[in-house]
Amino acid sequence: MVGGPGAGKGTQANRLADRLGLPHVSSGDLFRRHLRDDTPLGRRSRRYIDRGALVPDELTISMVEQRLAEPDAEAGAILDGFPRTRPQAEALDALLARHGGQLAAAFYLDVDRDVLLRRLSGRWLCRASEDHVYHDLSHPPKDAGRCDFDGAELYQREDDSPATVRARLEKQLPPMFEVVDYYADRGVLHAVDGDQPVAEVTDALLRTVVSPAK
Ligand code: AP5
């Protein structure tokens, strides 16, 4: 799942994972777990994440490789936010080839920059599950500040502050477009208009899985 910060990668990856019976593997969620648990990787990555920069490729690639080696990912996974640079895309291809596999599809969620800004400033997340994501305007919880699923407290991410969001867009969109080009050149890219209601984006993604002709 390729897209700018706030394009809806997590929202859609979660829905596709449910529908397709595959694990949702989010590099951002993996990093946040390392930050929360104060692991050596968390301590090394914090300064990049806090500045809105990408974490260096070598750290990111080995973290995702470890996650994909877990048994639940044996039959595949929905990758969210990885790869995010061309070297990461090349490393993923090499990893899959070593295991006799290949990338089934690369989904690009196309969303304008001003929409990304609005989405990130209104986002709220559940303390109990990263998969429960809300938005002030497009998807508010029934009770303000509480998750609809488990009643846990909702919070805003530190890197969703306006200054860090601007830095994320500035630093992360150019390498993302290199990834889009990389997959377009290989004929596996499916671009979907990400500025539609959530369910319509999911339907568009599922249509490309069921009928992959572009
Ligand atoms: P990460 O957590 O991956 O952040 P991100 O890419 O900036 O993406 P987000 O999680 O912010 O947004 P999203 O696209 O998942 O959107 P969401 O579904 O939540 O990474 C965090 C940091 O870790 C990075 O900045 C970087 O430092 C580091 N990192 C991670 N991966 C890395 C990598 N591979 N290499 C190096 N560094 C890496 O939706 C956003 C909001 O919009 C929500 O409120 C949602 O409800 C709403 N929304 C979603 N879809 C719609 C819709 N269709 N209509 C209206 N509202 C919608």
Short mmCIF file of C-alpha atoms and ligand atoms in Angstrom, two decimals:
data_model
loop_
_atom_site.label_atom_id
_atom_site.label_comp_id
_atom_site.label_asym_id
_atom_site.label_seq_id
_atom_site.Cartn_x
_atom_site.Cartn_y
_atom_site.Cartn_z
CA MET A 1 0.00 0.00 0.00
CA VAL A 2 1.76 3.11 -1.26
CA GLY A 3 0.58 6.66 -0.56
CA GLY A 4 1.46 9.92 1.13
CA PRO A 5 1.14 10.45 4.87
CA GLY A 6 -2.58 10.29 5.65
CA ALA A 7 -3.59 8.87 2.26
CA GLY A 8 -5.57 6.12 4.02
CA LYS A 9 -3.02 3.31 3.80
CA GLY A 10 -3.72 2.05 7.32
CA THR A 11 -7.49 2.36 6.94
CA GLN A 12 -7.49 0.42 3.67
CA ALA A 13 -4.82 -2.13 4.61
CA ASN A 14 -6.86 -3.04 7.66
CA ARG A 15 -10.02 -3.55 5.60
CA LEU A 16 -8.20 -5.56 2.91
CA ALA A 17 -6.49 -7.71 5.55
CA ASP A 18 -9.92 -8.58 7.00
CA ARG A 19 -11.44 -9.32 3.61
CA LEU A 20 -8.48 -11.34 2.29
CA GLY A 21 -7.56 -13.11 5.54
CA LEU A 22 -3.98 -11.80 5.53
CA PRO A 23 -2.04 -10.01 8.28
CA HIS A 24 -1.76 -6.22 8.12
CA VAL A 25 1.92 -5.31 8.40
CA SER A 26 2.47 -1.59 8.93
CA SER A 27 6.04 -0.29 9.18
CA GLY A 28 4.74 2.78 11.06
CA ASP A 29 2.95 0.59 13.64
CA LEU A 30 6.10 -1.55 14.03
CA PHE A 31 8.18 1.56 14.68
CA ARG A 32 5.62 2.91 17.16
CA ARG A 33 5.75 -0.39 19.06
CA HIS A 34 9.55 -0.13 19.26
CA LEU A 35 9.24 3.48 20.47
CA ARG A 36 6.67 2.53 23.11
CA ASP A 37 8.77 -0.42 24.33
CA ASP A 38 11.94 1.72 24.25
CA THR A 39 13.90 -0.93 22.33
CA PRO A 40 17.34 -0.18 20.79
CA LEU A 41 15.63 0.14 17.38
CA GLY A 42 13.04 2.48 18.90
CA ARG A 43 15.78 4.67 20.36
CA ARG A 44 17.65 4.78 17.02
CA SER A 45 14.54 5.59 14.98
CA ARG A 46 12.98 8.22 17.27
CA ARG A 47 15.00 11.16 16.03
CA TYR A 48 13.98 10.49 12.42
CA ILE A 49 10.29 9.95 13.19
CA ASP A 50 10.11 13.04 15.42
CA ARG A 51 11.54 15.17 12.58
CA GLY A 52 9.14 13.74 10.01
CA ALA A 53 12.04 12.04 8.19
CA LEU A 54 12.24 8.48 6.94
CA VAL A 55 14.10 6.01 9.14
CA PRO A 56 17.26 4.77 7.32
CA ASP A 57 16.64 1.92 4.90
CA GLU A 58 18.86 -0.66 6.60
CA LEU A 59 16.95 -0.36 9.93
CA THR A 60 13.57 -0.37 8.23
CA ILE A 61 14.29 -3.30 5.93
CA SER A 62 15.58 -5.58 8.69
CA MET A 63 12.61 -4.72 10.94
CA VAL A 64 10.07 -5.58 8.20
CA GLU A 65 12.00 -8.72 7.20
CA GLN A 66 11.78 -9.95 10.79
CA ARG A 67 8.05 -9.30 10.87
CA LEU A 68 7.48 -11.10 7.56
CA ALA A 69 9.36 -14.14 8.91
CA GLU A 70 6.60 -14.68 11.51
CA PRO A 71 4.32 -17.66 10.79
CA ASP A 72 1.15 -15.64 10.17
CA ALA A 73 2.79 -14.00 7.12
CA GLU A 74 3.76 -17.28 5.46
CA ALA A 75 0.92 -17.07 2.92
CA GLY A 76 1.38 -13.34 2.35
CA ALA A 77 0.63 -9.99 3.93
CA ILE A 78 -0.84 -6.59 3.23
CA LEU A 79 2.12 -4.24 3.53
CA ASP A 80 1.27 -0.71 4.64
CA GLY A 81 3.90 2.04 4.36
CA PHE A 82 6.67 -0.27 3.19
CA PRO A 83 8.45 0.01 0.81
CA ARG A 84 8.79 3.76 0.90
CA THR A 85 12.07 4.20 -0.99
CA ARG A 86 13.46 2.56 -4.10
CA PRO A 87 16.13 0.60 -2.13
CA GLN A 88 13.34 -0.72 0.13
CA ALA A 89 11.35 -1.82 -2.94
CA GLU A 90 14.41 -3.60 -4.33
CA ALA A 91 15.08 -5.27 -0.96
CA LEU A 92 11.46 -6.46 -0.81
CA ASP A 93 11.69 -7.98 -4.30
CA ALA A 94 14.92 -9.75 -3.31
CA LEU A 95 13.40 -11.02 -0.07
CA LEU A 96 10.31 -12.39 -1.82
CA ALA A 97 12.44 -13.99 -4.55
CA ARG A 98 14.59 -15.76 -1.90
CA HIS A 99 11.38 -17.34 -0.61
CA GLY A 100 10.09 -18.22 -4.08
CA GLY A 101 7.43 -15.53 -3.99
CA GLN A 102 6.69 -12.20 -5.61
CA LEU A 103 4.69 -9.05 -5.12
CA ALA A 104 1.06 -9.59 -6.15
CA ALA A 105 0.16 -5.91 -6.56
CA ALA A 106 1.24 -2.43 -5.55
CA PHE A 107 -1.66 -0.12 -4.69
CA TYR A 108 -1.11 3.61 -4.94
CA LEU A 109 -3.66 5.69 -3.05
CA ASP A 110 -3.68 8.97 -4.93
CA VAL A 111 -4.70 11.89 -2.67
CA ASP A 112 -3.93 15.63 -3.05
CA ARG A 113 -1.58 17.32 -0.60
CA ASP A 114 -4.25 19.64 0.91
CA VAL A 115 -6.51 16.64 1.60
CA LEU A 116 -3.59 14.82 3.29
CA LEU A 117 -3.07 17.84 5.56
CA ARG A 118 -6.76 17.88 6.57
CA ARG A 119 -6.80 14.15 7.21
CA LEU A 120 -3.77 14.14 9.49
CA SER A 121 -4.87 17.14 11.55
CA GLY A 122 -8.27 15.49 12.27
CA ARG A 123 -7.04 11.93 12.95
CA TRP A 124 -7.65 10.17 16.29
CA LEU A 125 -6.37 6.72 17.24
CA CYS A 126 -7.43 4.17 19.83
CA ARG A 127 -5.01 3.41 22.69
CA ALA A 128 -6.03 -0.27 22.64
CA SER A 129 -5.63 -0.99 18.88
CA GLU A 130 -3.77 0.77 16.06
CA ASP A 131 -6.41 -0.57 13.70
CA HIS A 132 -9.17 1.62 15.18
CA VAL A 133 -8.71 4.96 13.40
CA TYR A 134 -11.12 7.94 13.45
CA HIS A 135 -11.40 11.39 11.95
CA ASP A 136 -13.12 14.48 13.35
CA LEU A 137 -15.07 15.05 10.13
CA SER A 138 -15.10 11.92 7.96
CA HIS A 139 -15.33 9.22 10.64
CA PRO A 140 -16.07 10.59 14.13
CA PRO A 141 -16.49 8.17 17.06
CA LYS A 142 -20.00 7.87 18.53
CA ASP A 143 -18.74 9.20 21.90
CA ALA A 144 -16.12 11.93 21.57
CA GLY A 145 -12.71 10.72 22.75
CA ARG A 146 -13.74 7.02 23.09
CA CYS A 147 -13.29 4.11 20.69
CA ASP A 148 -16.55 2.63 19.28
CA PHE A 149 -15.15 -0.92 19.48
CA ASP A 150 -13.63 -1.10 22.96
CA GLY A 151 -14.31 2.22 24.70
CA ALA A 152 -10.56 2.90 25.03
CA GLU A 153 -9.27 6.47 25.05
CA LEU A 154 -8.56 8.13 21.68
CA TYR A 155 -5.38 10.19 21.17
CA GLN A 156 -3.60 12.16 18.44
CA ARG A 157 -0.16 11.08 17.21
CA GLU A 158 2.77 13.34 18.12
CA ASP A 159 3.90 13.37 14.48
CA ASP A 160 0.47 14.70 13.43
CA SER A 161 1.37 18.17 14.79
CA PRO A 162 1.22 20.77 11.97
CA ALA A 163 5.02 21.32 11.80
CA THR A 164 5.83 17.59 11.67
CA VAL A 165 3.08 16.93 9.13
CA ARG A 166 4.60 19.60 6.84
CA ALA A 167 8.04 17.97 7.26
CA ARG A 168 6.63 14.50 6.53
CA LEU A 169 5.03 15.70 3.31
CA GLU A 170 8.14 17.56 2.19
CA LYS A 171 10.60 14.75 2.98
CA GLN A 172 8.54 11.69 2.21
CA LEU A 173 6.58 12.47 -0.96
CA PRO A 174 9.62 12.59 -3.33
CA PRO A 175 10.92 9.08 -2.42
CA MET A 176 7.33 7.78 -2.50
CA PHE A 177 6.99 8.91 -6.13
CA GLU A 178 10.17 6.94 -6.92
CA VAL A 179 8.45 3.84 -5.51
CA VAL A 180 5.36 4.57 -7.62
CA ASP A 181 7.58 4.80 -10.73
CA TYR A 182 9.44 1.62 -9.75
CA TYR A 183 6.21 -0.40 -9.63
CA ALA A 184 4.73 1.29 -12.70
CA ASP A 185 7.84 0.26 -14.67
CA ARG A 186 7.31 -3.35 -13.54
CA GLY A 187 3.63 -3.30 -14.52
CA VAL A 188 2.29 -4.09 -11.03
CA LEU A 189 1.03 -0.64 -10.02
CA HIS A 190 -2.69 -0.05 -9.48
CA ALA A 191 -3.45 3.61 -8.88
CA VAL A 192 -6.74 4.27 -7.08
CA ASP A 193 -8.37 7.63 -6.34
CA GLY A 194 -7.99 7.78 -2.54
CA ASP A 195 -10.20 10.86 -2.23
CA GLN A 196 -13.50 8.96 -2.17
CA PRO A 197 -15.47 7.54 0.76
CA VAL A 198 -13.57 4.77 2.57
CA ALA A 199 -15.85 1.93 1.36
CA GLU A 200 -15.57 3.06 -2.27
CA VAL A 201 -11.77 3.07 -2.08
CA THR A 202 -11.88 -0.47 -0.65
CA ASP A 203 -14.19 -1.61 -3.47
CA ALA A 204 -11.85 -0.11 -6.06
CA LEU A 205 -8.88 -1.91 -4.48
CA LEU A 206 -10.73 -5.22 -4.27
CA ARG A 207 -11.78 -4.96 -7.91
CA THR A 208 -8.12 -4.81 -8.92
CA VAL A 209 -7.35 -7.88 -6.77
CA VAL A 210 -10.21 -9.90 -8.24
CA SER A 211 -9.71 -8.63 -11.79
CA PRO A 212 -6.15 -7.38 -11.97
CA ALA A 213 -6.29 -6.06 -15.56
CA LYS A 214 -5.61 -2.29 -15.44
P1 AP5 B 1 3.34 5.76 9.23
O1 AP5 B 1 2.61 5.42 10.47
O2 AP5 B 1 3.36 4.77 8.13
O3 AP5 B 1 2.82 7.15 8.75
P2 AP5 B 1 2.36 7.68 7.31
O4 AP5 B 1 2.88 7.04 6.10
O5 AP5 B 1 2.66 9.12 7.42
O6 AP5 B 1 0.93 7.28 7.21
P3 AP5 B 1 -0.15 7.52 8.24
O7 AP5 B 1 -0.21 6.36 9.20
O8 AP5 B 1 0.01 8.89 8.85
O9 AP5 B 1 -1.44 7.61 7.33
P4 AP5 B 1 -2.23 6.51 6.53
O10 AP5 B 1 -1.94 6.62 5.08
O11 AP5 B 1 -2.09 5.16 7.16
O12 AP5 B 1 -3.70 7.06 6.74
P5 AP5 B 1 -4.87 6.61 7.73
O13 AP5 B 1 -5.52 5.38 7.23
O14 AP5 B 1 -4.42 6.64 9.16
O15 AP5 B 1 4.86 6.08 9.58
C1 AP5 B 1 5.20 6.94 10.68
C2 AP5 B 1 6.67 7.29 10.60
O16 AP5 B 1 7.47 6.08 10.68
C3 AP5 B 1 7.10 7.93 9.27
O17 AP5 B 1 6.90 9.33 9.27
C4 AP5 B 1 8.59 7.55 9.20
O18 AP5 B 1 9.36 8.38 10.02
C5 AP5 B 1 8.60 6.14 9.80
N1 AP5 B 1 8.44 5.09 8.77
C6 AP5 B 1 7.34 4.29 8.59
N2 AP5 B 1 7.55 3.47 7.55
C7 AP5 B 1 8.79 3.74 7.06
C8 AP5 B 1 9.54 3.22 5.97
N3 AP5 B 1 9.06 2.25 5.19
N4 AP5 B 1 10.78 3.74 5.77
C9 AP5 B 1 11.30 4.69 6.58
N5 AP5 B 1 10.61 5.25 7.60
C10 AP5 B 1 9.36 4.78 7.85
O19 AP5 B 1 -5.89 7.83 7.48
C11 AP5 B 1 -5.59 9.16 7.87
C12 AP5 B 1 -6.87 9.85 8.37
O20 AP5 B 1 -7.75 10.02 7.27
C13 AP5 B 1 -7.66 9.04 9.43
O21 AP5 B 1 -8.22 9.94 10.36
C14 AP5 B 1 -8.76 8.34 8.62
O22 AP5 B 1 -9.93 8.10 9.39
C15 AP5 B 1 -9.00 9.34 7.50
N6 AP5 B 1 -9.36 8.70 6.23
C16 AP5 B 1 -8.81 7.57 5.69
N7 AP5 B 1 -9.36 7.30 4.51
C17 AP5 B 1 -10.28 8.28 4.27
C18 AP5 B 1 -11.17 8.55 3.19
N8 AP5 B 1 -11.25 7.75 2.10
N9 AP5 B 1 -11.96 9.65 3.28
C19 AP5 B 1 -11.91 10.46 4.36
N10 AP5 B 1 -11.10 10.25 5.42
C20 AP5 B 1 -10.27 9.19 5.37
#
